[in-house]
XYZ file of C-alpha atoms in Angstrom:
673
model
C 0.000 0.000 0.000
C 1.174 3.540 -0.737
C 1.224 4.651 2.879
C 3.429 1.693 3.769
C 5.829 2.529 0.936
C 6.108 6.107 2.168
C 6.886 4.875 5.671
C 9.550 2.483 4.356
C 11.286 5.332 2.513
C 11.085 7.469 5.627
C 12.650 4.672 7.693
C 15.430 4.186 5.120
C 16.298 7.891 5.201
C 16.297 8.018 8.997
C 18.438 4.893 9.361
C 21.016 6.099 6.826
C 21.150 9.503 8.514
C 21.573 8.076 12.012
C 24.137 5.505 10.837
C 26.203 8.284 9.271
C 26.134 10.390 12.430
C 26.931 7.336 14.579
C 29.937 6.222 12.571
C 31.313 9.752 12.454
C 31.261 10.232 16.187
C 28.107 12.227 16.983
C 25.137 9.887 17.282
C 21.832 11.775 17.178
C 19.594 9.149 18.798
C 19.888 6.449 21.444
C 20.593 2.823 20.521
C 17.080 1.931 21.679
C 15.476 4.465 19.334
C 17.684 3.336 16.410
C 16.755 -0.292 17.132
C 13.060 0.596 17.062
C 13.461 2.109 13.569
C 15.513 -0.887 12.392
C 12.941 -3.379 13.750
C 10.070 -1.509 12.115
C 11.844 -1.553 8.734
C 12.539 -5.275 9.129
C 8.871 -5.892 9.929
C 7.592 -3.810 7.002
C 10.202 -4.844 4.398
C 12.233 -7.938 5.482
C 14.229 -8.050 2.226
C 15.256 -4.391 2.273
C 18.971 -4.160 1.236
C 19.630 -1.617 3.974
C 19.148 -4.351 6.563
C 22.221 -6.115 5.215
C 24.560 -3.126 5.255
C 26.422 -1.371 8.005
C 27.278 2.308 8.106
C 30.450 3.911 6.807
C 33.219 6.011 8.286
C 34.367 9.447 7.182
C 36.837 10.037 4.390
C 39.583 11.391 6.667
C 41.697 8.204 6.801
C 43.106 5.599 4.419
C 40.741 2.722 3.697
C 41.749 -0.837 4.673
C 39.951 -4.168 4.225
C 39.123 -6.206 7.326
C 40.570 -9.574 8.202
C 37.223 -10.454 9.848
C 33.954 -9.080 8.460
C 32.240 -6.722 10.904
C 28.597 -7.371 10.189
C 25.619 -6.725 12.433
C 24.241 -9.268 14.857
C 20.671 -10.436 14.947
C 18.844 -9.157 18.018
C 16.517 -10.445 20.708
C 15.000 -7.607 22.728
C 13.071 -9.638 25.296
C 13.094 -13.071 26.970
C 10.298 -14.142 24.617
C 12.322 -13.209 21.527
C 15.417 -14.923 22.933
C 13.482 -18.125 23.637
C 12.241 -18.058 20.037
C 15.862 -17.797 18.805
C 17.060 -20.490 21.223
C 14.298 -22.849 20.047
C 16.077 -22.878 16.672
C 19.566 -23.019 18.208
C 19.660 -25.787 20.802
C 23.204 -25.827 22.219
C 24.559 -27.929 25.080
C 26.234 -24.750 26.303
C 25.497 -21.085 25.683
C 28.581 -18.892 25.969
C 27.509 -15.418 27.069
C 29.593 -12.235 26.944
C 28.850 -8.580 27.562
C 27.705 -6.671 24.487
C 29.963 -3.640 24.783
C 28.503 -0.257 23.884
C 31.443 1.366 22.136
C 33.073 1.432 18.693
C 34.391 -1.689 16.939
C 38.083 -1.887 16.076
C 40.177 -4.569 14.372
C 43.871 -4.897 15.167
C 45.795 -6.516 12.303
C 49.064 -8.293 13.157
C 51.863 -9.880 11.171
C 54.275 -12.227 12.930
C 53.177 -10.825 16.283
C 53.611 -7.135 15.440
C 50.838 -4.594 14.913
C 50.464 -3.509 11.291
C 47.332 -1.395 11.509
C 44.118 -0.711 13.431
C 40.934 -0.517 11.341
C 37.498 0.833 12.290
C 34.232 -0.913 11.451
C 33.428 1.210 8.403
C 30.939 -0.476 6.089
C 31.595 -3.923 7.549
C 34.213 -4.882 4.953
C 36.445 -1.799 4.718
C 37.221 0.719 7.445
C 39.479 3.627 8.375
C 43.130 3.039 9.265
C 43.515 4.821 12.637
C 46.678 3.023 13.755
C 48.378 6.232 14.930
C 45.481 6.875 17.292
C 45.010 3.263 18.381
C 48.545 2.790 19.700
C 47.832 5.515 22.263
C 44.807 3.667 23.656
C 44.775 1.592 26.831
C 44.809 -2.143 26.046
C 46.256 -2.002 22.513
C 49.341 -4.241 22.183
C 51.896 -3.266 19.523
C 53.616 -6.615 20.009
C 52.121 -9.907 21.094
C 54.228 -11.247 23.925
C 53.619 -13.829 26.628
C 54.363 -13.149 30.286
C 57.897 -14.503 29.857
C 58.509 -11.873 27.173
C 58.609 -14.235 24.216
C 57.085 -12.954 20.962
C 54.066 -14.861 19.672
C 54.194 -15.323 15.922
C 50.568 -14.540 15.121
C 49.329 -13.224 11.795
C 45.676 -12.238 11.556
C 43.121 -10.034 13.251
C 42.029 -9.324 16.809
C 38.711 -7.618 17.264
C 37.541 -5.514 20.162
C 35.474 -2.552 21.247
C 36.863 0.898 21.963
C 35.201 2.244 25.076
C 35.409 5.279 27.310
C 34.994 4.658 31.027
C 32.438 6.598 33.028
C 35.195 8.114 35.149
C 36.985 9.494 32.068
C 33.738 10.791 30.597
C 32.832 12.575 33.808
C 36.289 14.100 34.248
C 37.154 15.151 30.693
C 34.220 14.849 28.303
C 31.004 15.547 30.205
C 29.929 17.843 27.345
C 29.410 14.752 25.171
C 26.013 13.028 25.323
C 27.474 9.677 26.351
C 30.637 7.600 26.484
C 30.057 5.957 23.105
C 29.696 9.240 21.232
C 32.756 10.637 22.953
C 34.833 7.535 22.109
C 33.721 7.612 18.462
C 34.778 11.222 18.118
C 38.157 10.862 19.820
C 39.356 7.763 17.993
C 38.931 9.520 14.622
C 40.687 12.795 15.376
C 43.362 13.514 12.791
C 45.897 14.596 15.399
C 45.114 11.654 17.692
C 44.656 13.885 20.725
C 42.544 12.309 23.442
C 43.029 8.712 22.285
C 44.985 8.029 25.451
C 41.711 8.339 27.344
C 40.214 5.392 25.461
C 40.423 1.660 26.236
C 40.096 -1.470 24.142
C 38.267 -4.599 25.335
C 38.817 -7.597 23.021
C 36.634 -10.607 22.262
C 37.466 -12.135 18.862
C 40.485 -13.580 17.024
C 41.168 -15.014 13.564
C 44.532 -16.219 12.255
C 45.108 -15.821 8.515
C 48.286 -17.922 8.589
C 48.915 -21.193 10.403
C 46.503 -22.827 12.822
C 44.078 -20.978 15.056
C 45.636 -20.439 18.514
C 42.542 -21.756 20.327
C 40.132 -24.675 20.261
C 36.819 -22.925 20.890
C 35.165 -19.624 21.830
C 36.249 -19.856 25.453
C 39.781 -20.547 24.279
C 39.776 -17.279 22.328
C 39.383 -15.275 25.510
C 41.972 -17.349 27.384
C 44.499 -16.774 24.588
C 43.806 -13.026 24.530
C 44.234 -12.800 28.311
C 47.537 -14.672 28.105
C 48.832 -11.845 25.897
C 47.729 -9.121 28.292
C 44.570 -8.030 26.497
C 41.517 -6.914 28.433
C 38.576 -9.207 27.679
C 34.870 -9.112 28.280
C 33.629 -11.392 31.101
C 32.306 -14.780 30.016
C 29.458 -16.797 31.522
C 28.712 -20.374 30.479
C 25.026 -21.257 30.682
C 23.379 -24.626 30.096
C 19.865 -23.621 29.082
C 17.974 -20.643 27.647
C 16.464 -19.997 31.091
C 19.964 -19.812 32.589
C 20.817 -17.153 30.005
C 17.662 -15.205 30.841
C 18.439 -15.362 34.583
C 22.007 -14.230 33.954
C 20.772 -11.327 31.848
C 18.545 -10.216 34.726
C 21.468 -10.245 37.165
C 23.673 -8.294 34.739
C 20.894 -5.751 34.162
C 21.020 -5.043 37.869
C 24.792 -4.892 38.216
C 25.679 -3.013 35.027
C 25.054 0.408 36.598
C 28.089 -0.302 38.786
C 30.378 -1.172 35.882
C 32.784 1.539 34.756
C 31.787 1.215 31.104
C 28.593 0.836 29.113
C 27.053 -2.406 27.917
C 23.706 -2.644 26.158
C 23.094 -6.366 26.231
C 24.708 -9.778 26.002
C 26.170 -11.720 23.087
C 25.088 -15.369 23.133
C 26.910 -17.959 21.020
C 27.808 -21.651 20.893
C 31.115 -23.054 22.139
C 32.311 -24.216 18.730
C 33.958 -21.631 16.485
C 31.858 -21.277 13.346
C 33.945 -19.195 10.981
C 31.635 -19.735 8.013
C 28.716 -18.289 9.982
C 30.874 -15.410 11.256
C 31.674 -14.442 7.654
C 28.006 -13.683 6.955
C 26.818 -10.072 7.021
C 24.413 -11.115 9.797
C 25.591 -14.294 11.582
C 22.844 -16.785 12.445
C 24.578 -18.871 15.114
C 24.849 -16.024 17.630
C 22.490 -13.337 18.846
C 22.652 -10.002 20.646
C 20.325 -10.390 23.634
C 19.771 -6.704 24.254
C 18.663 -4.840 27.311
C 15.556 -2.751 26.883
C 14.476 0.663 28.088
C 11.220 -1.115 28.907
C 12.648 -3.344 31.646
C 14.990 -3.064 34.600
C 16.055 -4.940 37.725
C 15.549 -3.404 41.147
C 15.013 -4.278 44.816
C 11.633 -4.397 46.562
C 11.745 -2.350 49.771
C 8.151 -2.666 50.968
C 4.642 -3.704 49.968
C 1.733 -1.379 50.565
C -1.887 -2.545 50.475
C -4.197 -0.322 48.480
C -7.854 -0.366 49.481
C -10.564 -0.028 46.836
C -14.015 -0.941 48.044
C -13.816 -4.418 49.526
C -10.527 -5.368 47.881
C -6.993 -5.034 49.242
C -4.404 -4.879 46.453
C -0.648 -5.310 47.073
C 1.594 -2.612 45.584
C 5.356 -3.184 45.550
C 7.583 -0.200 46.312
C 11.124 -0.606 44.980
C 14.298 1.344 44.283
C 13.585 3.829 41.450
C 14.408 2.675 37.896
C 14.105 4.303 34.464
C 11.571 2.710 32.106
C 10.724 4.279 28.762
C 12.062 7.650 29.898
C 10.108 7.763 33.155
C 11.173 7.036 36.720
C 9.217 4.125 38.203
C 9.239 2.880 41.789
C 5.824 1.272 42.303
C 3.953 -1.581 40.625
C 0.785 -3.475 41.461
C 1.349 -7.114 42.395
C -2.338 -7.837 41.631
C -3.252 -10.316 44.374
C -1.932 -12.748 47.011
C -1.509 -15.565 44.489
C 0.831 -13.411 42.404
C 3.021 -12.808 45.462
C 3.130 -16.545 46.138
C 3.746 -17.644 42.544
C 6.595 -15.140 42.128
C 8.099 -16.035 45.488
C 8.158 -12.301 46.153
C 9.602 -11.035 49.429
C 10.773 -7.758 50.908
C 14.343 -7.465 49.621
C 13.666 -9.501 46.462
C 15.463 -8.490 43.284
C 12.768 -8.166 40.629
C 12.505 -7.597 36.879
C 10.127 -4.693 36.243
C 8.684 -4.289 32.749
C 6.692 -1.637 30.925
C 6.480 -3.021 27.412
C 4.134 -0.791 25.496
C 2.016 -0.423 28.584
C 1.294 2.531 30.830
C 1.330 0.546 34.069
C 4.592 -1.129 35.161
C 4.543 -4.783 36.130
C 6.821 -7.117 38.077
C 7.627 -9.920 35.660
C 9.861 -12.104 37.800
C 12.163 -12.470 40.767
C 15.952 -12.804 40.604
C 17.048 -14.544 43.774
C 20.051 -12.789 45.368
C 21.982 -15.989 45.989
C 21.762 -17.054 42.361
C 22.435 -13.493 41.192
C 25.685 -13.464 43.126
C 26.596 -16.853 41.706
C 25.751 -15.689 38.185
C 28.018 -12.694 38.687
C 30.988 -14.979 39.363
C 31.989 -15.065 35.707
C 34.513 -17.624 34.585
C 36.838 -15.349 32.614
C 39.125 -12.757 34.096
C 40.058 -9.565 32.317
C 43.777 -9.526 31.898
C 45.737 -6.294 31.565
C 44.109 -3.310 33.208
C 41.141 -4.607 35.252
C 38.305 -2.519 33.859
C 35.539 -4.970 34.694
C 36.810 -5.883 38.122
C 36.939 -9.575 37.199
C 34.956 -12.200 39.079
C 35.712 -10.653 42.449
C 34.603 -7.284 41.152
C 31.333 -8.756 39.932
C 30.704 -10.579 43.200
C 31.365 -7.374 45.107
C 28.410 -5.813 43.351
C 26.141 -8.146 45.300
C 27.677 -7.670 48.738
C 25.447 -6.021 51.297
C 22.247 -7.269 49.658
C 19.160 -6.623 51.804
C 18.066 -9.622 53.828
C 14.849 -11.061 52.465
C 11.768 -11.322 54.659
C 8.223 -12.455 54.109
C 5.520 -9.987 53.064
C 2.943 -9.420 55.781
C -0.672 -9.619 54.640
C -3.341 -7.508 56.353
C -5.711 -9.742 58.308
C -8.529 -7.394 59.375
C -10.480 -4.676 57.595
C -9.181 -1.219 58.432
C -12.734 0.134 58.397
C -14.971 -2.399 60.156
C -12.471 -4.770 61.753
C -13.873 -7.862 60.038
C -11.408 -10.684 59.287
C -10.295 -10.435 55.662
C -10.874 -13.340 53.293
C -7.865 -14.529 51.253
C -9.139 -16.351 48.174
C -5.754 -16.202 46.499
C -6.986 -14.232 43.531
C -8.430 -11.628 45.886
C -7.998 -10.382 49.462
C -11.186 -8.669 50.594
C -13.514 -7.639 53.400
C -16.587 -9.929 53.339
C -18.779 -7.575 55.379
C -21.355 -6.059 53.006
C -22.212 -3.454 55.666
C -18.588 -2.311 55.961
C -18.705 1.525 55.819
C -15.753 1.720 53.452
C -17.354 -0.747 51.054
C -20.718 0.996 51.129
C -19.217 4.429 50.468
C -17.146 3.090 47.587
C -20.217 1.453 46.048
C -22.259 4.663 46.292
C -19.496 6.666 44.603
C -19.124 3.998 41.912
C -22.848 4.235 41.131
C -22.648 8.020 40.850
C -19.646 7.739 38.517
C -21.094 5.010 36.270
C -24.467 6.741 35.863
C -22.618 10.051 35.437
C -24.583 12.019 38.063
C -22.092 14.859 37.728
C -23.650 17.375 40.143
C -23.492 14.883 43.010
C -19.792 15.379 43.695
C -17.501 13.227 45.828
C -17.215 15.811 48.613
C -21.003 16.018 48.933
C -21.380 12.225 48.837
C -18.851 11.839 51.654
C -20.657 14.462 53.754
C -24.042 12.803 53.197
C -22.552 9.408 54.026
C -20.946 10.723 57.210
C -24.291 12.139 58.351
C -26.114 8.884 57.578
C -28.312 10.273 54.809
C -26.831 8.065 52.111
C -25.914 4.513 53.087
C -27.011 2.704 49.947
C -27.647 3.273 46.259
C -31.375 3.488 46.999
C -30.764 6.358 49.440
C -29.442 8.517 46.600
C -32.921 8.640 45.079
C -34.549 9.636 48.385
C -32.619 12.900 48.501
C -34.691 16.063 48.089
C -34.053 19.795 48.300
C -34.909 19.911 51.989
C -32.281 17.302 52.862
C -29.632 18.816 50.582
C -30.094 22.538 51.310
C -28.071 22.528 54.583
C -25.068 21.348 52.573
C -25.220 24.443 50.372
C -26.386 27.242 52.695
C -25.014 28.524 55.986
C -27.030 28.900 59.188
C -27.876 32.527 58.484
C -29.321 31.751 55.065
C -31.222 28.777 56.447
C -32.773 30.947 59.165
C -34.153 33.190 56.437
C -35.601 30.136 54.691
C -33.643 30.792 51.528
C -33.808 28.189 48.803
C -30.625 26.634 47.428
C -30.128 26.571 43.688
C -27.258 24.117 44.241
C -29.513 21.676 46.105
C -32.142 21.956 43.389
C -29.555 21.297 40.692
C -28.363 18.117 42.458
C -31.915 16.831 42.851
C -32.621 17.467 39.178
C -29.432 15.655 38.225
C -30.359 12.647 40.363
C -33.902 12.512 38.992
C -32.506 12.760 35.483
C -30.567 9.542 36.010
C -33.314 7.072 36.837
C -32.870 5.212 33.554
C -29.916 2.965 32.862
C -28.871 0.227 30.493
C -28.423 -3.220 32.023
C -24.659 -2.843 31.546
C -24.498 0.411 33.516
C -26.890 -0.896 36.157
C -24.737 -3.957 36.939
C -21.434 -2.057 36.687
C -22.741 0.544 39.166
C -22.872 -2.030 41.952
C -19.082 -2.042 42.238
C -18.472 -5.780 41.875
C -14.691 -6.221 41.828
C -13.359 -6.042 38.253
C -16.812 -5.904 36.671
C -17.336 -2.874 34.447
C -19.651 -2.107 31.548
C -17.408 -3.793 28.973
C -17.420 -7.010 30.996
C -21.214 -6.989 31.331
C -21.514 -6.345 27.584
C -19.900 -9.741 26.995
C -22.739 -11.342 28.936
C -25.527 -9.407 27.214
C -23.963 -10.202 23.837
C -24.062 -13.895 24.833
C -27.805 -13.693 25.424
C -27.942 -12.826 29.132
C -29.651 -9.568 28.271
C -32.122 -9.068 31.112
C -31.832 -8.650 34.872
C -33.762 -11.880 35.375
C -31.266 -13.818 33.247
C -28.325 -12.177 35.023
C -29.749 -13.035 38.447
C -30.237 -16.663 37.389
C -26.758 -16.979 35.855
C -24.578 -19.783 37.263
C -20.815 -19.707 37.598
C -20.477 -22.412 34.930
C -22.604 -20.423 32.476
C -20.639 -17.224 33.093
C -17.306 -19.023 32.691
C -18.384 -20.279 29.254
C -18.854 -16.728 27.922
C -16.028 -15.373 25.750
C -13.775 -13.110 27.801
C -14.695 -14.749 31.095
C -12.892 -17.449 33.043
C -13.527 -19.328 36.263
C -12.127 -16.637 38.550
C -14.046 -13.737 37.000
C -17.162 -15.877 36.744
C -17.048 -16.665 40.462
C -16.453 -13.018 41.388
C -19.365 -11.958 39.186
C -21.867 -14.553 40.441
C -20.903 -13.959 44.091
C -21.236 -10.187 43.608
C -24.661 -10.538 41.998
C -25.853 -12.765 44.855
C -24.603 -10.269 47.447
C -26.405 -7.314 45.797
C -29.463 -9.186 44.537
C -31.872 -7.714 47.089
C -31.142 -4.086 46.277
C -30.997 -4.735 42.544
C -34.487 -6.247 42.582
C -35.862 -3.521 44.869
C -34.573 -0.671 42.707
C -36.279 -2.088 39.627
C -39.430 -3.383 41.374
C -40.113 -0.041 43.068
C -39.531 1.891 39.870
C -36.593 3.770 41.373
C -34.488 2.849 38.360
C -35.807 1.771 34.977
C -33.760 -0.594 32.846
C -33.702 0.392 29.190
C -32.675 -1.883 26.366
C -30.210 -0.617 23.807
C -31.969 0.813 20.812
C -31.191 -1.597 17.994
C -31.692 1.255 15.538
C -28.734 3.190 16.948
C -26.038 3.444 14.251
C -23.100 1.873 16.116
C -24.914 -1.111 17.628
C -22.748 -4.192 17.227
C -19.562 -2.184 16.685
C -16.766 -1.889 19.241
C -13.965 0.656 19.489
C -10.663 0.837 21.342
C -8.831 4.170 21.601
C -5.069 4.562 22.039
C -2.913 7.688 22.146
C -4.094 11.275 22.297
C -7.033 12.706 20.359
C -6.952 16.243 18.970
C -10.554 17.366 18.691
C -11.917 15.902 21.912
C -10.964 14.098 25.078
C -10.827 10.326 24.927
C -13.608 10.089 27.536
C -15.904 12.188 25.323
C -15.142 10.008 22.283
C -15.934 6.883 24.305
C -19.184 8.415 25.539
C -20.114 9.316 21.949
C -19.635 5.685 20.906
C -21.825 4.464 23.755
C -24.539 7.022 23.049
C -24.696 5.769 19.469
C -25.100 2.182 20.617
C -21.514 1.010 20.240
C -19.248 -0.430 22.899
C -15.821 0.648 24.130
C -12.999 -1.768 24.890
C -9.861 -1.026 26.893
C -7.728 -3.524 24.994
C -7.421 -5.088 21.558
C -9.254 -8.416 21.275
C -10.164 -10.516 18.257
C -13.782 -9.320 18.323
C -12.840 -5.604 18.244
C -14.308 -3.661 15.305
C -11.907 -0.678 15.156
C -8.731 0.583 16.808
C -8.697 4.401 16.785
C -5.297 6.135 16.906
C -3.600 9.193 15.451
C -0.297 7.307 15.194
C -1.014 4.213 13.139
C 2.679 3.798 12.247
C 3.881 3.507 15.829
C 5.131 0.193 17.137
C 2.800 0.220 20.138
C 1.507 -3.085 21.486
C -2.085 -2.223 20.545
C -1.138 -1.317 16.967
C 0.859 -4.515 16.527
C -1.880 -6.699 17.969
C -4.599 -5.052 15.850
C -2.478 -5.525 12.723
C -1.823 -9.184 13.578
C -5.560 -9.820 14.070
C -6.537 -7.941 10.911
C -8.530 -5.346 12.857
C -8.997 -2.024 10.989
C -6.848 0.786 12.406
C -8.416 4.182 11.775
C -7.410 7.750 12.615
C -9.410 10.341 14.504
C -10.663 11.985 11.281
C -11.920 8.666 9.935
C -13.619 7.948 13.253
C -15.368 11.322 13.273
C -16.374 10.906 9.631
C -17.896 7.533 10.491
C -19.812 9.018 13.423
C -21.120 11.927 11.330
C -22.134 9.627 8.495
C -23.913 7.218 10.827
C -25.625 10.079 12.646
């Protein structure tokens, strides 16, 4: 489609631009943002030639061909993506190294002596910056063992030029980050500043004679024997071990003195044929994401909403998607138990395309410390701190202790019920529960003039202790809440009281969906009730007779929600029947002639011409339904950014659900109206 072609060209232009700025020392965007553009292009046009090229250096230096091709690695940006890669690459051992966030450099040797140092360039040919490289920390002009003997090696040694955080802070804090600063320094014509850079090595290939190692681990051992600094190595025996190790490194990397942006995972055997490809298949870059981080839980607070007590974990602040996060709901007691969550637990917090952060898993401190004990040292100058340095990162870990659950209701003192999926007060007469239900009814039926402050005052004075009480309010009862004693003594009427009464009386009609949702059953809103009415349970009588088994069979329900729903209906049955029987509230069926009946809409992102709440109300007024998430029965996803890689956009596209903009939505509404 034309729009897709335009987006592909836009992505190509952006990627070329950002590659050029990156390889010439002044990257304009973060790695994460560049990766998002790259992934989108790969999704839209998998065969695009740009995906099989690397960037190019400036024209300031002589051009030299590489001994080892410097292609790009395939990426896995989440545990799910890594498991998908590992399913196709079942190794007995997974050798895992840090993915260094610097600038690639190849050292070319002949008979043990440095001939030249070549940058990454376009992956095949790079810039000869030998004069600058020899001034860097960790670059060996001669390959000698500890006894001083020269090693007759001809071939290439590959590494990453990095700038330490300490150097960046002291000398180059004007640069956006260490990588940009390193890129700029290593390509200066006069070589000034190169002495502040360091090289960490990880690859070797001999072009003459036999290879000086037997496998990938042997490469690092050989490099260390010659005094090179190497990246730490961890040997894992399953994909889950790799994922656990990644979590522990995510936590410890802030204490490293250089930047890493993921892990490189490969097999033990050296596969030179695969390495010669522009994008090797037998190894993967298991990247860290701005959407996840590891932190430590310091306490658990229990939020109270109506009858339900919800655990909220409070942890050390972390950055996720550009925002600082330090709280996440833990949903219910069963989640705490299944995660093995404790105070002091190290947890993986995620925010993948979502607004609300979530604790995805627990990294146990003992195993984290063990994972940090990497098997390879560093040789030369100890930038990484070696195994001891890694283990030191986990010293002084907080002692874990069990999370205490509340046992009694803070409002009425009743013993709380722990059903696993829910911790709640079972006392229907609990003041906190009653007040919450009254306010929920007011919100669902949109009785706007009956504000929260007034509801609380009426509740405190005993005038409103049920939904039914709302409809018994009259001007006489409400006037004291609007007029002072002096005005009351003069028998003045209150326009405010009259307005509230009119608003209440104007909301005596409700759809079955609103009526049920207004009773504040945990997790049951209008959208949930719509699933039942769509399944044929479209009257109060049918809802009251509904069994748990019948509810569980409805699409979008499951056993837990079905039980909560049926129990909630049973608890509120008396008042529901009384409201309808006495004519206090009239149930109105949806007008089948309304233009949006049978159509459902989900909104994501900001709207320009109206607030999202107003757009949702417009849909409902025209007979349509509003969904909070993308499901297979959704009619339309409405967004002003259809090209974004958001989770909702991706899911809608995968399900073949039409994605429309705000203008198209408004045009549809006007046409239907």
